[in-house]
Short mmCIF file of C-alpha atoms (C1' of nucleotides) in Angstrom, two decimals:
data_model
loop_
_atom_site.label_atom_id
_atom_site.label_comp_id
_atom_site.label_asym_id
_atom_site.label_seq_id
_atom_site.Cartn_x
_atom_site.Cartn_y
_atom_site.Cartn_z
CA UNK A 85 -2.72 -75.93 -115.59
CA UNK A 86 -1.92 -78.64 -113.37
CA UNK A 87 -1.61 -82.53 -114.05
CA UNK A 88 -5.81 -83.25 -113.59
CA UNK A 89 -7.00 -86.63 -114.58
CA UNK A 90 -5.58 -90.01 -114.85
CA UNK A 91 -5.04 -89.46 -118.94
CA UNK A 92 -3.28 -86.22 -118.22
CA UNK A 93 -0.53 -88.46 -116.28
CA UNK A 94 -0.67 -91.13 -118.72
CA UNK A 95 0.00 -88.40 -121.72
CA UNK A 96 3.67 -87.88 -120.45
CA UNK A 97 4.64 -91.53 -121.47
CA UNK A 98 3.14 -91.85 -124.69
CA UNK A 99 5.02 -89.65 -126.58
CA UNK A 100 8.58 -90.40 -127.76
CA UNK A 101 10.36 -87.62 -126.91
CA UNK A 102 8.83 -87.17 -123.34
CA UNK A 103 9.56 -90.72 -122.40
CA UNK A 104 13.45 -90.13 -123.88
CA UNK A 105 13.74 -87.52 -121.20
CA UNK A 106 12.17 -90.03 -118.72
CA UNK A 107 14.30 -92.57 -119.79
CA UNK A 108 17.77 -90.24 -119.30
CA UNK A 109 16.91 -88.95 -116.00
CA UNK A 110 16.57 -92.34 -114.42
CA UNK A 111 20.52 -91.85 -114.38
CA UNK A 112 20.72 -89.08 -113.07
CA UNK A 113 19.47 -85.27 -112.80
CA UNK A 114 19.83 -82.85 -115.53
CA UNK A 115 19.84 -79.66 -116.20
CA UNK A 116 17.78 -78.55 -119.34
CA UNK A 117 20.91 -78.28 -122.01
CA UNK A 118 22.11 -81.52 -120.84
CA UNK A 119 19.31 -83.14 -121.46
CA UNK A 120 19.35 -80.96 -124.87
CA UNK A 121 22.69 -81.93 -125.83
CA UNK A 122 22.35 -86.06 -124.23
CA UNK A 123 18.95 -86.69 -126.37
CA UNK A 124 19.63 -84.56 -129.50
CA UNK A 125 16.60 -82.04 -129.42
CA UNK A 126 16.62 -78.60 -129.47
CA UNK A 127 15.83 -76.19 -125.82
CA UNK A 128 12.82 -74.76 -126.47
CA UNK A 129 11.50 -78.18 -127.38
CA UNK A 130 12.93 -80.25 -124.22
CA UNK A 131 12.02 -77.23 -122.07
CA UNK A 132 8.49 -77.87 -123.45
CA UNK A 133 7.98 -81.04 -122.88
CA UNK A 134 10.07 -80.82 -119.12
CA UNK A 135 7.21 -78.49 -118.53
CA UNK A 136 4.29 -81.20 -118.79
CA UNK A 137 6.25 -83.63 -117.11
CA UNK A 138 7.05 -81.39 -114.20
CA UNK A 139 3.21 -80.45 -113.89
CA UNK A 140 1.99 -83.76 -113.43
CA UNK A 141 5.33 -84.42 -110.90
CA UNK A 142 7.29 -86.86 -112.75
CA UNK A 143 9.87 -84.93 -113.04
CA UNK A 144 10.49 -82.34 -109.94
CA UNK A 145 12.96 -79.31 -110.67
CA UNK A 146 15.42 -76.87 -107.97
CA UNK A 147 16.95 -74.07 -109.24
CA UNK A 148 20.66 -74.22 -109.21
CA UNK A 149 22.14 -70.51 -110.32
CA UNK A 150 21.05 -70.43 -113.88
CA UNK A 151 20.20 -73.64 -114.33
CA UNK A 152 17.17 -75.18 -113.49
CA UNK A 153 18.04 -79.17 -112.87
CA UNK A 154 15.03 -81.81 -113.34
CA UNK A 155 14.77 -85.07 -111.54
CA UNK A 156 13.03 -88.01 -112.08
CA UNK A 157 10.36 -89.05 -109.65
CA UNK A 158 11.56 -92.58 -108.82
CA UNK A 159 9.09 -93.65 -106.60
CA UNK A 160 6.46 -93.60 -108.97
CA UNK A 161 7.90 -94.38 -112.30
CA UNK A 162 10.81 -96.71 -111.68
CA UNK A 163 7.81 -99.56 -110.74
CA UNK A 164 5.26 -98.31 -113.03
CA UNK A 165 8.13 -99.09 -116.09
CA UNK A 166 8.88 -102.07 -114.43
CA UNK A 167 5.59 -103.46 -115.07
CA UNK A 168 4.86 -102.30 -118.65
CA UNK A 169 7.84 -103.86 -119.32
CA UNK A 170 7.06 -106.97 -117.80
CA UNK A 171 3.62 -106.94 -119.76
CA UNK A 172 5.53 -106.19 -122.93
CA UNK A 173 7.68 -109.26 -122.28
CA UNK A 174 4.78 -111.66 -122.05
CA UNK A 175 2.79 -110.09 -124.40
CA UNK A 176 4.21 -108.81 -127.44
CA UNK A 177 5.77 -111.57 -129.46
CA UNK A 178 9.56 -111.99 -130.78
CA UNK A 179 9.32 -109.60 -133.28
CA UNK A 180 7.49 -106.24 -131.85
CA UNK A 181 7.79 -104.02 -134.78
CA UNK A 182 5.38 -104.06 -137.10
CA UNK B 164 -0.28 -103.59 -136.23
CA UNK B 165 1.30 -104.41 -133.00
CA UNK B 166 1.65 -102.05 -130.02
CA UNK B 167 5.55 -102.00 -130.43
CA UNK B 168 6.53 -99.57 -127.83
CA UNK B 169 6.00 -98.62 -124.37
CA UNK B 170 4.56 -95.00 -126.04
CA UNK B 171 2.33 -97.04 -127.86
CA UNK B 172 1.33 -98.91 -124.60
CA UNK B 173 0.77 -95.56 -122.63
CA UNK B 174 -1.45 -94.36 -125.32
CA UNK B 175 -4.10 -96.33 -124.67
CA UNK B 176 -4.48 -95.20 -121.02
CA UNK B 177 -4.16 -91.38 -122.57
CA UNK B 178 -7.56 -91.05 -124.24
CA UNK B 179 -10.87 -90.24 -122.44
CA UNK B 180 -13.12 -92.62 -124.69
CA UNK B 181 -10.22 -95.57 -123.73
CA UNK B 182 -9.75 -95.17 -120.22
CA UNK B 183 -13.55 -95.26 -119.42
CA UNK B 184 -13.58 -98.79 -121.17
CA UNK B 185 -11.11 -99.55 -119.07
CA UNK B 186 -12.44 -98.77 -116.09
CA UNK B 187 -15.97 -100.06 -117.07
CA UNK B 188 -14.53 -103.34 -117.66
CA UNK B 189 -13.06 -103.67 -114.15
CA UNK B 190 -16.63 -104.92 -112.92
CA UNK B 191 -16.83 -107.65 -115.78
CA UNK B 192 -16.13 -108.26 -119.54
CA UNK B 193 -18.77 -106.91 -122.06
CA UNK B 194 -19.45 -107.15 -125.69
CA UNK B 195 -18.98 -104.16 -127.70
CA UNK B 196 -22.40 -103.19 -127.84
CA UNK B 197 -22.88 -103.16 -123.76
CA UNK B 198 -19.68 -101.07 -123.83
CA UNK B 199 -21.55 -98.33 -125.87
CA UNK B 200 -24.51 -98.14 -123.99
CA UNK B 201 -22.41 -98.13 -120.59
CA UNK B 202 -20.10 -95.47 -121.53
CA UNK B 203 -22.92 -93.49 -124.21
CA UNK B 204 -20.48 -93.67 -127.40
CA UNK B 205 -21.77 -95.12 -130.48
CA UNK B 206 -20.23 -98.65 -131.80
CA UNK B 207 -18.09 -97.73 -134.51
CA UNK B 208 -16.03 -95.67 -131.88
CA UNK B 209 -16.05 -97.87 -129.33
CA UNK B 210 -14.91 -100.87 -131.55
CA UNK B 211 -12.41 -98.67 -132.94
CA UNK B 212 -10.60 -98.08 -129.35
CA UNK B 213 -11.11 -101.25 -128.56
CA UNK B 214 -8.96 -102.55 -131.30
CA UNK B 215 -6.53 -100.71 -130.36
CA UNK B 216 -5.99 -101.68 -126.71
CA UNK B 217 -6.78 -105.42 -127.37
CA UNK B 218 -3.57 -105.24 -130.19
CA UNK B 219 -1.80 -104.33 -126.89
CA UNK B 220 -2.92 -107.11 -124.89
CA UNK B 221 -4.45 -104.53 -122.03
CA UNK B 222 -7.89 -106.17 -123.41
CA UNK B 223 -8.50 -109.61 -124.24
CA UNK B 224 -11.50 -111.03 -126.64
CA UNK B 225 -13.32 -113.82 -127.43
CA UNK B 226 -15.90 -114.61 -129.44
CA UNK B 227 -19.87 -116.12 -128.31
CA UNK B 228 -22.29 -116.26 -130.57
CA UNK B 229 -22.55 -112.95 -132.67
CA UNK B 230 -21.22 -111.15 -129.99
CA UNK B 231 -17.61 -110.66 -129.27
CA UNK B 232 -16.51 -110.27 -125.06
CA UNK B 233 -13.92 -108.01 -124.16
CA UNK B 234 -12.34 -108.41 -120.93
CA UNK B 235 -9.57 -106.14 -118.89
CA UNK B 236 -6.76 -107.65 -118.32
CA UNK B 237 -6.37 -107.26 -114.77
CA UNK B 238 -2.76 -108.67 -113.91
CA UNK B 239 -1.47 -105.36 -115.70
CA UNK B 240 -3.81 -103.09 -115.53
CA UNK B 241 -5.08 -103.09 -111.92
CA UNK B 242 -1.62 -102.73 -110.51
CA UNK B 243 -0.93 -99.74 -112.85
CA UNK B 244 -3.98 -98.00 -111.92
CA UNK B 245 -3.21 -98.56 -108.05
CA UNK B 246 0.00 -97.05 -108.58
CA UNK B 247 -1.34 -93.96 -110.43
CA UNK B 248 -3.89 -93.30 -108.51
CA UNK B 249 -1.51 -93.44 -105.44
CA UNK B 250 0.58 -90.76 -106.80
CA UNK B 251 -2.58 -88.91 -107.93
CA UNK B 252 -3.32 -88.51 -104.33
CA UNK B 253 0.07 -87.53 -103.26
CA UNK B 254 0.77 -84.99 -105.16
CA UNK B 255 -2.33 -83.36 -107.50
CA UNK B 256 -3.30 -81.10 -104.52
CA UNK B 257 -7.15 -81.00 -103.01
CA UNK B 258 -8.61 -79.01 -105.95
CA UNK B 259 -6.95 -81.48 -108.81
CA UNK B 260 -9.29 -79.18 -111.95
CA UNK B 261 -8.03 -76.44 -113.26
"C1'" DA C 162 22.73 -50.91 -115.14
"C1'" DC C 163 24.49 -53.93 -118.62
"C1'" DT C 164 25.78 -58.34 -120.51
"C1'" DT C 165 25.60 -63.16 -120.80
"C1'" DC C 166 24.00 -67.66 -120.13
"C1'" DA C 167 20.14 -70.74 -119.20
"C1'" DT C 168 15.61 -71.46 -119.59
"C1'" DA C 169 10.60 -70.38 -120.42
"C1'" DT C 170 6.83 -68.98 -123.20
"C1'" DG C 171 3.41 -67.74 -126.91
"C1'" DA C 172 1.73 -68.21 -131.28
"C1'" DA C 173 1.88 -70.20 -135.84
"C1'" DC C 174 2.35 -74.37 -137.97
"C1'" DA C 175 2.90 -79.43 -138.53
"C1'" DA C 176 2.04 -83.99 -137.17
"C1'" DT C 177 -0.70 -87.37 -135.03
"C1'" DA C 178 -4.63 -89.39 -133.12
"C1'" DA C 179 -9.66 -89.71 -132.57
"C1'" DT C 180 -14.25 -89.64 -134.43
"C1'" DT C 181 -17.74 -90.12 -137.87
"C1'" DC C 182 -20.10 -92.11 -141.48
"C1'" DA C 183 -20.93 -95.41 -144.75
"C1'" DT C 184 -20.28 -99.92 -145.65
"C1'" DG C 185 -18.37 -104.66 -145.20
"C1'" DA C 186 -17.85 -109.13 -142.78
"C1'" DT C 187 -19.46 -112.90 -139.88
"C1'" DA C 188 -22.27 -115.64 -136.92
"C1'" DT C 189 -26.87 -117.27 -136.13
"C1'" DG C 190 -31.53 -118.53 -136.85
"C1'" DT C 191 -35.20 -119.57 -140.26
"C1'" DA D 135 -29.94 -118.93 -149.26
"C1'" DC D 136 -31.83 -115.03 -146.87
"C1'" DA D 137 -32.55 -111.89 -143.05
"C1'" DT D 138 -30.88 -110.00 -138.93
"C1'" DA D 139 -27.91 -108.83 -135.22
"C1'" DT D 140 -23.26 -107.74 -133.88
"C1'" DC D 141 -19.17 -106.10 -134.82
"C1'" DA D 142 -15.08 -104.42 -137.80
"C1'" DT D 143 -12.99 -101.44 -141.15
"C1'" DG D 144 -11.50 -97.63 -144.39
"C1'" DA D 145 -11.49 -93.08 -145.64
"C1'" DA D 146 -12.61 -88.42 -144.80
"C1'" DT D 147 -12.92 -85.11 -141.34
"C1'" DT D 148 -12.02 -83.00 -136.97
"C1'" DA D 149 -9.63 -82.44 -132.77
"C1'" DT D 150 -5.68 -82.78 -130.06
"C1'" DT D 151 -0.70 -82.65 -129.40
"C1'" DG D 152 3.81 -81.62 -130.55
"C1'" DT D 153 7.31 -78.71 -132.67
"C1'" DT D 154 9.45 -74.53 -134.28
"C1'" DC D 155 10.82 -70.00 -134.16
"C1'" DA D 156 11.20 -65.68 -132.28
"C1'" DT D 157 11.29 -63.49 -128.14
"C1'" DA D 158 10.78 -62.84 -123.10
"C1'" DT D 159 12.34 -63.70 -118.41
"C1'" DG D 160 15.52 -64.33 -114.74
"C1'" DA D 161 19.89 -65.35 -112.43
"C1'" DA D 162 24.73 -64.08 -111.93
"C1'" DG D 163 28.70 -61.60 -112.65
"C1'" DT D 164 31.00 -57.07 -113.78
#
DNA sequence: ACTTCATATGAACAATAATTCATGATATGT
DNA sequence: ACATATCATGAATTATTGTTCATATGAAGT
């Protein structure tokens, strides 16, 4: 099942622990334990959610002997953060939790 | 309740019944009863969504008369869309359902 | 071929979000 | 003050997503 509708892509930032992984690639690529080990969750759990990200090509992936290591897609989500956070800025007052 | 997060942002371009308010308020602002009929959801639904993306500023409101007007807010919203839609078209190949 | 390490996958279960339905609130006109 | 139109809200229900756990797959080395 491939990435198919505007929601679909939208899905794979509004859930915590898919936007963590987001959020540690944008240093640099990973394989699937070191994103494990950097954001505290367990494999199967990353390598579920790397899944849906991959599908909808925010994250790409290359094989590397065992490992598979993920990448963020830059081009695309570096700006698109950008701007939320911009809007957040401007738009969500001093304190934002509650 | 205040959208407090970027995951709480994102959400409200992750849902069907949202994103076609969305959209249908790129031609002009409504009240929430034109909203129903455009998009064929009752009101108590579409208020409900509503709510929610106004509390994160991608809608704005005011009131005239009995009616309240809920308008996009385009500064965010239209870029974002641009940019998805962009890398829709990149990279969901020609057959994009299934 | 066997073992090990790294990752993927399926199915059961848990958590979260969306919808529905009944009702409440508010503005407006009479 | 009452009736009506428009919209909001809470709680119960349903639907969707996410997580967990056990296990499968696949690459690499021996």
């Amino acid at each position: 099942m491939k990435c198919r509708s505007y929601e679909d892509f939208f899905k794979n930032f509004a859930n915590k622990t898919k936007f963590r992984i987001i959020m540690s690639l944008k240093d640099k690529p990973m394989s699937v334990n070191e994103l494990a080990r950097k954001i505290g969750e367990e494999q199967s759990k990353v390598s579920h959610n790397l899944a849906k990200l991959a599908r909808c090509s925010i994250l790409g992936v290359k094989q590397k002997g065992k490992q598979r290591i993920y990448s963020l897609n830059k081009e695309t989500v570096i700006p698109m953060l950008r701007m939320v956070e911009k809007h957040v800025e401007k738009h969500c007052n001093t304190r934002c939790n509650k």
